[in-house]
Coordinates of C-alpha atoms in Angstrom, one line a residue:
X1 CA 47.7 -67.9 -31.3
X2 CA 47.4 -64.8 -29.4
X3 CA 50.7 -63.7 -28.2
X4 CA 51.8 -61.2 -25.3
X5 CA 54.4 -59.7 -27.5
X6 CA 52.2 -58.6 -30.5
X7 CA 51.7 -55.5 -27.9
X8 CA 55.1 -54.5 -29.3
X9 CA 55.3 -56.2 -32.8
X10 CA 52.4 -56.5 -34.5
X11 CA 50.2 -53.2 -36.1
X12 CA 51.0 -50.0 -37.7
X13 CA 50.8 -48.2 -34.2
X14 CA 53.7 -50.6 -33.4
X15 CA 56.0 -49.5 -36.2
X16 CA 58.2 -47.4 -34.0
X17 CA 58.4 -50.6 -31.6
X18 CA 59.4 -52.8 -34.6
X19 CA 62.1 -50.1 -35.7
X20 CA 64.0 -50.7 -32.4
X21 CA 64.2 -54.2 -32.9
X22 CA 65.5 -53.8 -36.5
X23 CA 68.5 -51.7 -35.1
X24 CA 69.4 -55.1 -33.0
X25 CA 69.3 -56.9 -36.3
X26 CA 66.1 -58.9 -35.7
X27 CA 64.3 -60.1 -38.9
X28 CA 60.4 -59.7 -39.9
X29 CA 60.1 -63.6 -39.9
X30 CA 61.7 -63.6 -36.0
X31 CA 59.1 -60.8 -34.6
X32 CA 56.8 -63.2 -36.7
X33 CA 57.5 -65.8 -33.6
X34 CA 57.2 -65.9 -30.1
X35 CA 59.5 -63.6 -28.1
X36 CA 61.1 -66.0 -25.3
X37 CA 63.6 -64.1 -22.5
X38 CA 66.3 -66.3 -21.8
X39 CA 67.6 -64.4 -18.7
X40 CA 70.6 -65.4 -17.6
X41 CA 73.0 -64.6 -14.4
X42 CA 75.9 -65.1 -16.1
X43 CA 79.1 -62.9 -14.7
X44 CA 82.6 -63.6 -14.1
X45 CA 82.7 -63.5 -10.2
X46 CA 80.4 -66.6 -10.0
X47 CA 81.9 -70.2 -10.3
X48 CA 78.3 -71.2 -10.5
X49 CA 77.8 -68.5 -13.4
X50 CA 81.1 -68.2 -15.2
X51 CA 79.7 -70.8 -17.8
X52 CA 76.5 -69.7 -18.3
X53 CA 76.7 -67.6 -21.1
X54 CA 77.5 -71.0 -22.9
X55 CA 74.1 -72.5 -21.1
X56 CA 72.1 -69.6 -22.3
X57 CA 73.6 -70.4 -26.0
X58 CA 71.9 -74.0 -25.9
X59 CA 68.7 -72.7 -24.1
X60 CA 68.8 -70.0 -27.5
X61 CA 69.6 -73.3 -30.6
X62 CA 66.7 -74.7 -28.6
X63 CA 63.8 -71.8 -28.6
X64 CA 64.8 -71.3 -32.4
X65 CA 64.4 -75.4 -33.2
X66 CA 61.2 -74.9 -31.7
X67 CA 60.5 -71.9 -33.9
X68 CA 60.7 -69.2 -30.9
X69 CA 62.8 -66.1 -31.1
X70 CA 64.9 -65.9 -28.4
X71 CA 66.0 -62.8 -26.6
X72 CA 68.9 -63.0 -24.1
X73 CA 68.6 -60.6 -20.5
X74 CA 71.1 -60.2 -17.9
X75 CA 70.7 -60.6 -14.4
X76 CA 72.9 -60.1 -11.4
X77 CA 74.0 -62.8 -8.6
X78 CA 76.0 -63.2 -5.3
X79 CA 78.4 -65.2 -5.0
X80 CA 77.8 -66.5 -1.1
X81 CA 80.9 -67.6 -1.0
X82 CA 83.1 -65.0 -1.7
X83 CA 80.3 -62.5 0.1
X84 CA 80.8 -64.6 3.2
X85 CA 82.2 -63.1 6.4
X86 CA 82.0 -59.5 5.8
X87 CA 79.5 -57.1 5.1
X88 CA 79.0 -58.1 1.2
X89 CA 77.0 -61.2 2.8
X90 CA 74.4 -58.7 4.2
X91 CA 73.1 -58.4 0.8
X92 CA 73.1 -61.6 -0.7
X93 CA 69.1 -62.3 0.7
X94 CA 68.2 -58.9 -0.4
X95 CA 69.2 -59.3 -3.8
X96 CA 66.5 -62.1 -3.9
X97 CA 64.1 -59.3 -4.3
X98 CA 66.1 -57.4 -6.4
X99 CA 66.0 -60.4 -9.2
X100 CA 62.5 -61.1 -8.7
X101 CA 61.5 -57.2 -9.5
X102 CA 64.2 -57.4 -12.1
X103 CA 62.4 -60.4 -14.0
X104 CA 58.8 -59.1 -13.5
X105 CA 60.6 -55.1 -15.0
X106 CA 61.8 -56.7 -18.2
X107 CA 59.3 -59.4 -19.0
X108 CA 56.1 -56.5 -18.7
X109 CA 58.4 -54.0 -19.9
X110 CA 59.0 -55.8 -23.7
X111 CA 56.1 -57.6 -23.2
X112 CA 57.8 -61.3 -23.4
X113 CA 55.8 -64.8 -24.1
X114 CA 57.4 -67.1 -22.1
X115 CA 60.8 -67.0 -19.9
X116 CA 63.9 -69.4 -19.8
X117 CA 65.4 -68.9 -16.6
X118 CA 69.1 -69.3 -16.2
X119 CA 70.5 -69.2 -12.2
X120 CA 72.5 -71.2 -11.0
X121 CA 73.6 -70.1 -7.5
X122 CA 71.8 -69.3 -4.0
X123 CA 69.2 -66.1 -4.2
X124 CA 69.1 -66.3 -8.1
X125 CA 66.6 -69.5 -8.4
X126 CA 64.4 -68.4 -5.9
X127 CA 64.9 -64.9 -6.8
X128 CA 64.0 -65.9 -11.0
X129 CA 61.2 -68.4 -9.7
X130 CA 59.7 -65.8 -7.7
X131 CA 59.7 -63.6 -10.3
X132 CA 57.8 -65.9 -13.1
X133 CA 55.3 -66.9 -10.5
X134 CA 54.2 -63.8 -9.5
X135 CA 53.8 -62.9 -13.8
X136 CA 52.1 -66.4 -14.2
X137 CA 53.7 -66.7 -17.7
X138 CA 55.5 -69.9 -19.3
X139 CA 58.5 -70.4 -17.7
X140 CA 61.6 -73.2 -17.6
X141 CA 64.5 -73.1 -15.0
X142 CA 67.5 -74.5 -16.5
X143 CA 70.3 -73.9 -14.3
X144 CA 74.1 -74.1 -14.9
X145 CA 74.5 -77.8 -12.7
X146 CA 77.1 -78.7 -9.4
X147 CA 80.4 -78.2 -9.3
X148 CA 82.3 -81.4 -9.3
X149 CA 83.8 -83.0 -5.8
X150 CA 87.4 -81.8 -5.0
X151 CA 90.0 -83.7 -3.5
X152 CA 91.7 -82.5 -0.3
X153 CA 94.1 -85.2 2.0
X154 CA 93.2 -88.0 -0.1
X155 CA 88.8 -87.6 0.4
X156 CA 86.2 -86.1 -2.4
X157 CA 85.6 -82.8 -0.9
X158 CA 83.3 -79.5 -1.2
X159 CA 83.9 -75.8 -0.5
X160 CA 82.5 -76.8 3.2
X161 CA 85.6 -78.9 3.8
X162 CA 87.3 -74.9 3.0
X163 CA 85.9 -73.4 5.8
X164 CA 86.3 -76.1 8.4
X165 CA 90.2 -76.1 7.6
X166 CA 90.0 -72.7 8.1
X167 CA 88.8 -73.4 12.2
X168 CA 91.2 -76.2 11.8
X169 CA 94.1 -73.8 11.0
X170 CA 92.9 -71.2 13.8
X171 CA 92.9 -74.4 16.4
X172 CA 96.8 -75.5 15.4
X173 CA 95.5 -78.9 13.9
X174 CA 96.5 -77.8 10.6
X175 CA 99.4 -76.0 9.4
X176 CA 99.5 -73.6 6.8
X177 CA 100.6 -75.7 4.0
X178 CA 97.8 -78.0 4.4
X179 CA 95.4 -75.1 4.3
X180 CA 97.0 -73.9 0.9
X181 CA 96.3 -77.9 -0.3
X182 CA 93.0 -77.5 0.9
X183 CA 92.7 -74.0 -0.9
X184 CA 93.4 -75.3 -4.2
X185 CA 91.7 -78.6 -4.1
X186 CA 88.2 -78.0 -2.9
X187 CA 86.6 -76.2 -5.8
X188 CA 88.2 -77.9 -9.0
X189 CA 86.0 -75.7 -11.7
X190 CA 83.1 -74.2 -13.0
X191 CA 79.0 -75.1 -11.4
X192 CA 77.4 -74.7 -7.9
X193 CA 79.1 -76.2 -5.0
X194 CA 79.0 -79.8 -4.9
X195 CA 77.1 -79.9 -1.6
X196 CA 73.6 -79.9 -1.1
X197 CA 74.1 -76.5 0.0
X198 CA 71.4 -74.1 -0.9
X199 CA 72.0 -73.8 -4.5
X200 CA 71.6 -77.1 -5.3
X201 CA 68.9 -77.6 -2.9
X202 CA 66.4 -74.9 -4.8
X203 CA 67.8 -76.6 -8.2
X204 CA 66.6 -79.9 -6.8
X205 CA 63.5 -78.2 -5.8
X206 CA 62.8 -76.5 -9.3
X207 CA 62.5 -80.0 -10.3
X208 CA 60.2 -81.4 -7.4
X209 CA 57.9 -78.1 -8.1
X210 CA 58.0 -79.0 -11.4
X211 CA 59.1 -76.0 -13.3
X212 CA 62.5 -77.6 -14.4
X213 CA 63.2 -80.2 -16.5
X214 CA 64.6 -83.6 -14.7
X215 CA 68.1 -83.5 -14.5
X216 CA 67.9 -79.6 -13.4
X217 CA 69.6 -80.1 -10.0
X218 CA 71.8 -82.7 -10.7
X219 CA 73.8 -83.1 -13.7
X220 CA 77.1 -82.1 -13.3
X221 CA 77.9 -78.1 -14.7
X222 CA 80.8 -79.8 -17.2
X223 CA 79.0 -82.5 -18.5
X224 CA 77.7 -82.3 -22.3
X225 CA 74.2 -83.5 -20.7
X226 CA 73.8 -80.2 -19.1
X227 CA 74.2 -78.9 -22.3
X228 CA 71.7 -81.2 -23.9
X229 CA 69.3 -80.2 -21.1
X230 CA 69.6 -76.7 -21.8
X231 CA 68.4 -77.2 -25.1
X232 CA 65.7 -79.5 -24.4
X233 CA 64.6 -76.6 -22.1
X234 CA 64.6 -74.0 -24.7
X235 CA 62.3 -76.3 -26.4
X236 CA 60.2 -77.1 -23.5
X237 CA 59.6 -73.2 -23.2
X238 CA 57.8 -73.4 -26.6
X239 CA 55.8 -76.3 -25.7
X240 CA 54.5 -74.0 -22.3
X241 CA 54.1 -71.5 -24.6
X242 CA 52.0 -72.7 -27.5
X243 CA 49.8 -74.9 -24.7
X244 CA 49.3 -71.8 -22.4
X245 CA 50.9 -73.9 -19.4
X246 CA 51.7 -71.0 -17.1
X247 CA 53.9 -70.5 -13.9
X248 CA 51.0 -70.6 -11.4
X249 CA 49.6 -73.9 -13.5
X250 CA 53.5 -75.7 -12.3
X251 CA 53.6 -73.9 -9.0
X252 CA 50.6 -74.3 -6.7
X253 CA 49.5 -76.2 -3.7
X254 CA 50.0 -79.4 -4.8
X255 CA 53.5 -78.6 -6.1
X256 CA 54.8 -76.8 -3.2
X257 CA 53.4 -79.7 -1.1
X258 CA 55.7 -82.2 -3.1
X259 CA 58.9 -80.0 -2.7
X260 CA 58.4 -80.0 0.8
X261 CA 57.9 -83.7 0.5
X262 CA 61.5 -83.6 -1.1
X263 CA 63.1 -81.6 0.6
X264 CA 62.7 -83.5 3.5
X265 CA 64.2 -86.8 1.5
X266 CA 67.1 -85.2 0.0
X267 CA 68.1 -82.9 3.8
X268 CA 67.8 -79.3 1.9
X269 CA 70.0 -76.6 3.2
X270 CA 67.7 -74.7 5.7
X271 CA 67.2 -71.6 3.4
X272 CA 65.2 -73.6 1.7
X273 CA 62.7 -72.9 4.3
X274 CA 62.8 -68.8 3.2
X275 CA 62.9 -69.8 -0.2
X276 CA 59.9 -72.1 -0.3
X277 CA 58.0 -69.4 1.4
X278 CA 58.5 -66.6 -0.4
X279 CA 57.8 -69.0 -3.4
X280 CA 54.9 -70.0 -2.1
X281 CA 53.8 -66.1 -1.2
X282 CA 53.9 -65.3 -4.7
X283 CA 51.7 -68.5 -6.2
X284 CA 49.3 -67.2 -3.5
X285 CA 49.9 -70.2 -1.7
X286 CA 49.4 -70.2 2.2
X287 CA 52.3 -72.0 3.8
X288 CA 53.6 -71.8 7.1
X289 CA 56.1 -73.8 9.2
X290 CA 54.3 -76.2 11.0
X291 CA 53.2 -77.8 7.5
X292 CA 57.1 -78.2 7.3
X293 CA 57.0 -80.3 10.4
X294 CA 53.6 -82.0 9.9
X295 CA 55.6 -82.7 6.5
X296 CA 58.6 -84.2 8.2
X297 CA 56.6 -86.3 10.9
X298 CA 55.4 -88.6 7.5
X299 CA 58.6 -88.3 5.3
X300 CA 62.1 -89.9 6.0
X301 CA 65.2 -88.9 5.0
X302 CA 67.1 -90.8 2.6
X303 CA 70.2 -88.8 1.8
X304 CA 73.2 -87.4 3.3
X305 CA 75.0 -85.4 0.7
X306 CA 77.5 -83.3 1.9
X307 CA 78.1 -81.6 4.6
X308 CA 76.0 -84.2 6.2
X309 CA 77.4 -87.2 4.9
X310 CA 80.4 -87.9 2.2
X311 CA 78.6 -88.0 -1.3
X312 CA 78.2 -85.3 -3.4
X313 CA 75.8 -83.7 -6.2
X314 CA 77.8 -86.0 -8.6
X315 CA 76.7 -89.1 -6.9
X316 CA 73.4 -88.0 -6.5
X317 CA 72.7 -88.0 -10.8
X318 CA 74.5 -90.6 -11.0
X319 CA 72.3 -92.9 -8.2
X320 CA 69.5 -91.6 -10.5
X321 CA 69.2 -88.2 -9.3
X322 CA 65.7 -85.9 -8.4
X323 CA 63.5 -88.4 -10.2
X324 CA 64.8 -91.8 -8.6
X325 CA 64.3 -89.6 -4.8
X326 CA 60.7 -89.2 -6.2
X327 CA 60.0 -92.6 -7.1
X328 CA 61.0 -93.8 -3.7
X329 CA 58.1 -91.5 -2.0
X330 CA 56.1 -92.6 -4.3
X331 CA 55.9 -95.8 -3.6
X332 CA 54.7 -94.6 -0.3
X333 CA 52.2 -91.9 -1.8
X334 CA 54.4 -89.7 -0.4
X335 CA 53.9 -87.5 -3.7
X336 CA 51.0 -86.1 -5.9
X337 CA 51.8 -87.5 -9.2
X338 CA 49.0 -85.4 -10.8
X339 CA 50.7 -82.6 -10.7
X340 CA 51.8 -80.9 -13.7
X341 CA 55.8 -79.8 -14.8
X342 CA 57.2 -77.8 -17.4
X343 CA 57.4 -81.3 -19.8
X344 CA 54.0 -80.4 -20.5
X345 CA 53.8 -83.8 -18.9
X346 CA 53.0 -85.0 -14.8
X347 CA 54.8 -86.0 -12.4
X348 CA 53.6 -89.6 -12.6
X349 CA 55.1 -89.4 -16.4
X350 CA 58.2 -87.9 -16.0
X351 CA 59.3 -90.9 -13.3
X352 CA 58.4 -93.7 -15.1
X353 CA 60.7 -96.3 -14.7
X354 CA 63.4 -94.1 -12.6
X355 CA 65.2 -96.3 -10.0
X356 CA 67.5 -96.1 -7.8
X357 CA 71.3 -97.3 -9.0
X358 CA 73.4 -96.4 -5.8
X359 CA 71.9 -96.9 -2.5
X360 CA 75.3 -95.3 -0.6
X361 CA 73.6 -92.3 -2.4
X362 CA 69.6 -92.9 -2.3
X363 CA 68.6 -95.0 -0.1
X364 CA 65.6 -96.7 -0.3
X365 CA 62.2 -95.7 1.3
X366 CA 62.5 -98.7 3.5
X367 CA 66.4 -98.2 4.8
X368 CA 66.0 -94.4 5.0
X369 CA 68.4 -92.5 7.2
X370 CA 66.1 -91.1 9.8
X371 CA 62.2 -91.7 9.5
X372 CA 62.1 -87.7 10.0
X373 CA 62.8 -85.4 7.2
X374 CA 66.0 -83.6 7.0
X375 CA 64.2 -80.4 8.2
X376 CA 63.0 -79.1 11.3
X377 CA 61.1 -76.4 12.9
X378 CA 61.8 -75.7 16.8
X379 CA 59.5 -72.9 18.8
X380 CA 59.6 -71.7 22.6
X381 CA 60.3 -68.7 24.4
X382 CA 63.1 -67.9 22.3
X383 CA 61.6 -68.2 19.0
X384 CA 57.9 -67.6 19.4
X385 CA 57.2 -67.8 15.7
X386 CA 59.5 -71.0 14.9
X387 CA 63.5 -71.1 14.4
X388 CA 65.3 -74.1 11.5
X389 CA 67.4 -76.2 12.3
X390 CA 69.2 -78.9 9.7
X391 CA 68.5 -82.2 11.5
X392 CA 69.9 -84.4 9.3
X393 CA 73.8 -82.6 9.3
X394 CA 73.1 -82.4 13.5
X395 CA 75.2 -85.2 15.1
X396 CA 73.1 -87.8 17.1
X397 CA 74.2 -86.4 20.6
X398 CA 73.6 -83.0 20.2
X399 CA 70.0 -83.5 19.1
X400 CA 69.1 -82.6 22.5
X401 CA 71.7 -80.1 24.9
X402 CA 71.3 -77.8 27.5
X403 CA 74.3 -75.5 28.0
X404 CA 75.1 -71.8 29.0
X405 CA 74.6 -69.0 26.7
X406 CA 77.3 -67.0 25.2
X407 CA 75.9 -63.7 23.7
X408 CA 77.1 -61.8 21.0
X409 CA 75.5 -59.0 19.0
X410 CA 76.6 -59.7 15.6
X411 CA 78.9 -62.9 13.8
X412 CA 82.3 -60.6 13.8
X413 CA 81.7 -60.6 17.4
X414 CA 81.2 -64.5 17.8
X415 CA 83.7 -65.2 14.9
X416 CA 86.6 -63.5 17.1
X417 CA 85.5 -65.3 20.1
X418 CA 85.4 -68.3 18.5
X419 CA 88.6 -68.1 16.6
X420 CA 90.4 -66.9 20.4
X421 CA 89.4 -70.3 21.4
X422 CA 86.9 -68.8 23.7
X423 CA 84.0 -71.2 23.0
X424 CA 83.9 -74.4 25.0
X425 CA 82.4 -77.6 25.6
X426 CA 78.4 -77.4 26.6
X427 CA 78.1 -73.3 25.3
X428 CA 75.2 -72.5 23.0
X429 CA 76.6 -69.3 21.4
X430 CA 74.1 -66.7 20.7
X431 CA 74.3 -64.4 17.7
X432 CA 71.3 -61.7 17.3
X433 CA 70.9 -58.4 15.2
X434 CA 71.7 -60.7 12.5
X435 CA 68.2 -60.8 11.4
X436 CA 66.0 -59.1 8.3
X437 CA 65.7 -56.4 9.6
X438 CA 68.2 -56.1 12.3
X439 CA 71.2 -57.4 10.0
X440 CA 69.8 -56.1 7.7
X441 CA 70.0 -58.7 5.2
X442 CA 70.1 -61.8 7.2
X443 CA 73.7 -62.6 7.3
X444 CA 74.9 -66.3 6.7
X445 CA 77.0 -67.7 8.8
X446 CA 79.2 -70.5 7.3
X447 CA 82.4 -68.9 9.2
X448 CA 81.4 -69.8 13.1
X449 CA 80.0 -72.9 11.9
X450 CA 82.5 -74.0 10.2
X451 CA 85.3 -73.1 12.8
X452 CA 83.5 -75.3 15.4
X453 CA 83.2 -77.9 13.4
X454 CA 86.7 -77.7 12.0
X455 CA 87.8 -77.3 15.8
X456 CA 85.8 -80.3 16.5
X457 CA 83.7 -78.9 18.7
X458 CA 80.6 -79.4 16.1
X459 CA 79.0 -82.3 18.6
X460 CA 79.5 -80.4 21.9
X461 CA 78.2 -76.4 21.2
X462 CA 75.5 -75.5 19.8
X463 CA 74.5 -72.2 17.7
X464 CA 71.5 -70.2 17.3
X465 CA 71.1 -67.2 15.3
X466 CA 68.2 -64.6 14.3
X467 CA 70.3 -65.2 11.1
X468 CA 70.7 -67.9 9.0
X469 CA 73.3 -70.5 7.9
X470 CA 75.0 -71.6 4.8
X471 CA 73.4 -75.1 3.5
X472 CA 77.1 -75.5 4.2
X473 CA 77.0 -75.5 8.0
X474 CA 76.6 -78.5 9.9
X475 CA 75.8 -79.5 13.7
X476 CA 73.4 -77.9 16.0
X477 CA 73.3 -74.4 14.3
X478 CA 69.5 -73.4 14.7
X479 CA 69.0 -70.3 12.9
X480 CA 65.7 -67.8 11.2
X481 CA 64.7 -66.9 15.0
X482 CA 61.5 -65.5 15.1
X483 CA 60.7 -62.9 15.9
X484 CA 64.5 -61.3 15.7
X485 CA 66.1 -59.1 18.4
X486 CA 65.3 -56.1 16.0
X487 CA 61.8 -56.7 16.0
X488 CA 61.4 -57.1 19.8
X489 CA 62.2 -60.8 20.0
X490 CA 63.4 -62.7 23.3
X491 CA 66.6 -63.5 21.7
X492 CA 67.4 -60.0 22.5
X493 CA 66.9 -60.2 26.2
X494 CA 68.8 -63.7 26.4
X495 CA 71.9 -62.7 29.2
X496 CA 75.3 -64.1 29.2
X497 CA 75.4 -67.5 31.5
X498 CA 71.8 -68.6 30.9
X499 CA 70.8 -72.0 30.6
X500 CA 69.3 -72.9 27.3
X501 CA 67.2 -76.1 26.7
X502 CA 67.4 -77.5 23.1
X503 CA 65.0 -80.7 22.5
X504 CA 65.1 -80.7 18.6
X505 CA 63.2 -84.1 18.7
X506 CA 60.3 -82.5 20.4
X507 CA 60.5 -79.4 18.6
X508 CA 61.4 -77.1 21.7
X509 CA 64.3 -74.7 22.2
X510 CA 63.8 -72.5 25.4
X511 CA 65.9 -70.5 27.6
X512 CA 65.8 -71.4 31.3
X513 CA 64.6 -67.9 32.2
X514 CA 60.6 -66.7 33.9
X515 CA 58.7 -64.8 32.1
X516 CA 58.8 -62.7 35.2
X517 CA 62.0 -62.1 34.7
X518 CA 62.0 -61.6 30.6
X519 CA 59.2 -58.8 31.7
X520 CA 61.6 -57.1 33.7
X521 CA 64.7 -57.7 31.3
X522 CA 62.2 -55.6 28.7
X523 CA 61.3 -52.5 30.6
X524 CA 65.0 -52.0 30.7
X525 CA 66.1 -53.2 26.9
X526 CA 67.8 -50.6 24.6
X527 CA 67.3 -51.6 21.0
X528 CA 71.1 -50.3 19.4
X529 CA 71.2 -48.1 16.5
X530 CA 70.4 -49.7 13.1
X531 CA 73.4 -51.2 11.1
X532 CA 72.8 -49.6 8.0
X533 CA 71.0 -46.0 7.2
X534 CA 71.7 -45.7 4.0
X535 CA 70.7 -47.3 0.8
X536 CA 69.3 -50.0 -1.1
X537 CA 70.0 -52.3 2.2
X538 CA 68.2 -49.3 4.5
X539 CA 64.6 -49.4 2.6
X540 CA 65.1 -53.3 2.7
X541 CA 65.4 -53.2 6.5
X542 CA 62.2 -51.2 6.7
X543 CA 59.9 -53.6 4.3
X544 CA 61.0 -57.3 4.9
X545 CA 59.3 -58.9 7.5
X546 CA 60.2 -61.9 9.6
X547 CA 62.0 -64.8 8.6
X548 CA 58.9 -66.8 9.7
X549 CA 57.0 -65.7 6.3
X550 CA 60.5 -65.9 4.0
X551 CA 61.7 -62.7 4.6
X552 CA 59.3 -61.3 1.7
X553 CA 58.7 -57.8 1.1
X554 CA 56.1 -56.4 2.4

């Protein structure tokens, strides 16, 4: 078998090469073997990371039962969470790209044969995925698994239920000793947020592309399975390897096709919208957002984890997780079972005989939810290239809304607004600047959604954004407007007091303004200084385009 690394092992020209790996303490019989990265995220200001230096050591036993060498690289990760609501949160996104050039640098650099990749939270999947795909080599996500459910006021709860208090605190509802009781009962330990929040939602999504093993985005980060499956995927690396199964081979057309399909069953966070097509971008796939719709039209949605409903990642695996989901939309050809996965197996194999064992979990394909997917794409004069919006966490009433805008130029802005109990009934509050470019960096924005949801005003205002939103956020927060103020878009030229239209049924959001008048609004517009000059985050604001093609850069 021809191997990638025998470019640095194998020869007399490669002696000097071979020296350096003696100083680490390799042996001649491990350079003998395929050299696998197992590149993990693993820090200590992650919850979703702190225990993956103990997944990486199972991902390790495995490549060496499977006679691979492995050879373990760091990688750095954002914690969304604690990045939230200040300016560390403008370079969470950013630090997507910054993974995937990090992965591509030390795979070509030591010339690796295949890559275990170890994320766990929000940008690192994608950020790792994007990575492998664009190197078409053997690759396996195995990611650390969900945090457990807290319990806050007698209810299973998740780090959304945090931020909501929070609102509820600012509003009076709550006092201060139930906000400490929320504090220390919402994230109990270690794994991603037990949501389906955006880490769990690309975890869930390795496994509908196929390049995880089943189980990836559901079993819980404490269980011994997870450790299990990390070993299992150090084995199913050497499989790839020794068959020549490559990245591109999982990820393609037919597998981007089926993640859509699932994302639209399990209500993704909206992220997973950038993510998917910046995934896609890589594999050389062409993708764009009204395949999401056309997508949704055909696919109903059959869960509401949290924050749309009450269940968590926890129920999910244990109602039968990813590959029950995909045996429901099967049954409706809702799936291409051809398609390949990193078991060296399809899709068709790896779901044989998966059912569904909680329907308060799954439900079935012919009790869904919604008949719509749990994702949709609005357009108008607003966003001219397409805005998201979370359907399945928007309550039933706010689905369509007309209501004055409330404009605001950046979130610390609206967050002070909001928090002054400024906000009322029937307002759409407008946040721009908050874009790519504009931000830069594409803020989330769990704090305003979660303070009008924790004020309860969640299913009377509405939110749009040329941001983006946690997979956290619930209600009528439509966000990735395209194009953004910073690049000339009309949310810039929206004025204080105007009517907007939302129809997120019919796929509209408009503001109740001529074009007459957005002309003449135009000729007068001042586009404000940039945010950032300086930096890493002031090169990214020049490259990345529009959230409309996943923020890539270009």
């Amino acid at each position: 078998m021809n191997l990638r690394s025998d470019n640095v092992t194998k020869g007399a020209e490669r002696a000097p090469n071979r020296s350096l790996f003696y100083a680490m303490g390799y042996t001649k019989e491990e350079l003998e073997r395929p050299l696998i990265g197992v590149i993990s995220a693993h820090s200590e200001i992650v919850p979703g990371h702190f225990h993956l230096d103990k997944i990486a050591d199972a991902v390790k036993a495995g490549v060496r039962m499977a006679g691979g060498t492995p050879v373990l690289i760091p990688a750095i990760g954002v914690c969304d969470g604690i990045a939230m609501g200040h300016i560390g949160m403008k370079y969470s996104l950013a630090s997507r790209e910054l993974i995937a050039d990090s992965v591509e640098t030390m795979v070509m650099a030591h010339q690796l044969d295949g890559v275990v990749l170890i994320p766990n939270c929000d940008k690192i999947v994608p950020g790792m995925v994007m990575g492998a795909v664009r190197l078409d080599i053997p690759a396996v996500v195995c990611s650390g698994g969900p945090m457990l459910a807290g319990s806050y006021d007698g209810q299973e709860v998740s780090l959304s239920k945090m931020f909501e208090a929070v609102g509820a605190y600012k509003a009076g509802m709550i006092d201060e000793r139930k906000l400490d009781e929320c504090e220390k009962g919402v994230c109990p330990g270690c794994g991603s947020c037990a949501g389906m929040y955006t880490a769990n939602s690309m975890n869930c999504l390795c496994e509908s592309l196929g390049i995880a093993l089943p189980g990836n985005g559901t079993i819980p980060a404490v269980h011994s399975a997870r450790t299990a499956l990390a070993k299992h995927a150090g084995m199913a690396i050497m499989n790839l390897v020794e068959k020549g199964i490559t990245a591109r081979q999982i990820i393609n057309e037919k597998s981007i096709k089926n993640a859509l399909a699932c994302d639209m069953a399990l209500g993704c966070s909206s992220n997973s919208v950038l993510h998917l097509l910046a995934i896609a971008n890589e594999a050389g796939v062409p993708l764009d957002l009204k395949l999401f719709n056309e997508t949704s039209e055909k696919v109903p949605n059959l869960c509401h984890l949290a924050p749309a409903g009450p269940t968590h990642m926890q129920d999910l695996n244990n109602a039968g997780g990813i590959p029950a989901v995909q045996a429901e939309l099967a049954k409706k050809n809702l799936l291409d079972l051809s398609a390949l996965t990193a078991t060296g197996k399809t899709i068709a194999e790896n779901i044989e005989g998966a059912y569904i064992k909680d329907t308060n979990s799954i439900r079935t394909i012919d009790n869904p939810y919604s008949q719509t997917g749990g994702i949709q794409i609005l357009w108008g004069n607003i966003a001219q290239n397409g805005c998201v919006v979370k359907r399945s966490a928007v309550a039933p009433e706010m689905l369509k809304h007309s209501g004055p805008a409330r404009v605001f130029n950046s979130e610390d802005e609206a967050i002070k607004a909001i928090y002054a109990s400024e906000i009322h009934d029937g307002d759409v509050v407008v946040i721009r600047y908050e874009g790519p470019k504009g931000g830069p960096g594409m803020r989330e924005m769990l704090n305003p959604t979660s303070a009008l949801a924790g004020m309860k005003l969640d299913k009377t205002v509405a939110l749009i954004t040329d941001g983006r939103f946690s997979g956290a956020s619930r209600g009528a927060s439509i966000g990735h407007v395209s194009p953004e103020a910073a690049d000339g878009g009309n949310i810039g030229l929206i004025e204080e007091g105007d009517i907007i239209e939302i129809d997120i049924p019919n796929a509209s959001i408009n503001v109740n303004v001529s074009d007459d008048e957005l002309a003449k609004r135009r000729e007068k517009y001042v586009a404000p200084e940039p945010n950032i000059k300086t930096g890493w985050l002031y090169r990214y604001s020049r490259l990345v385009s529009g959230a409309d093609k996943g923020a890539i850069m270009k």
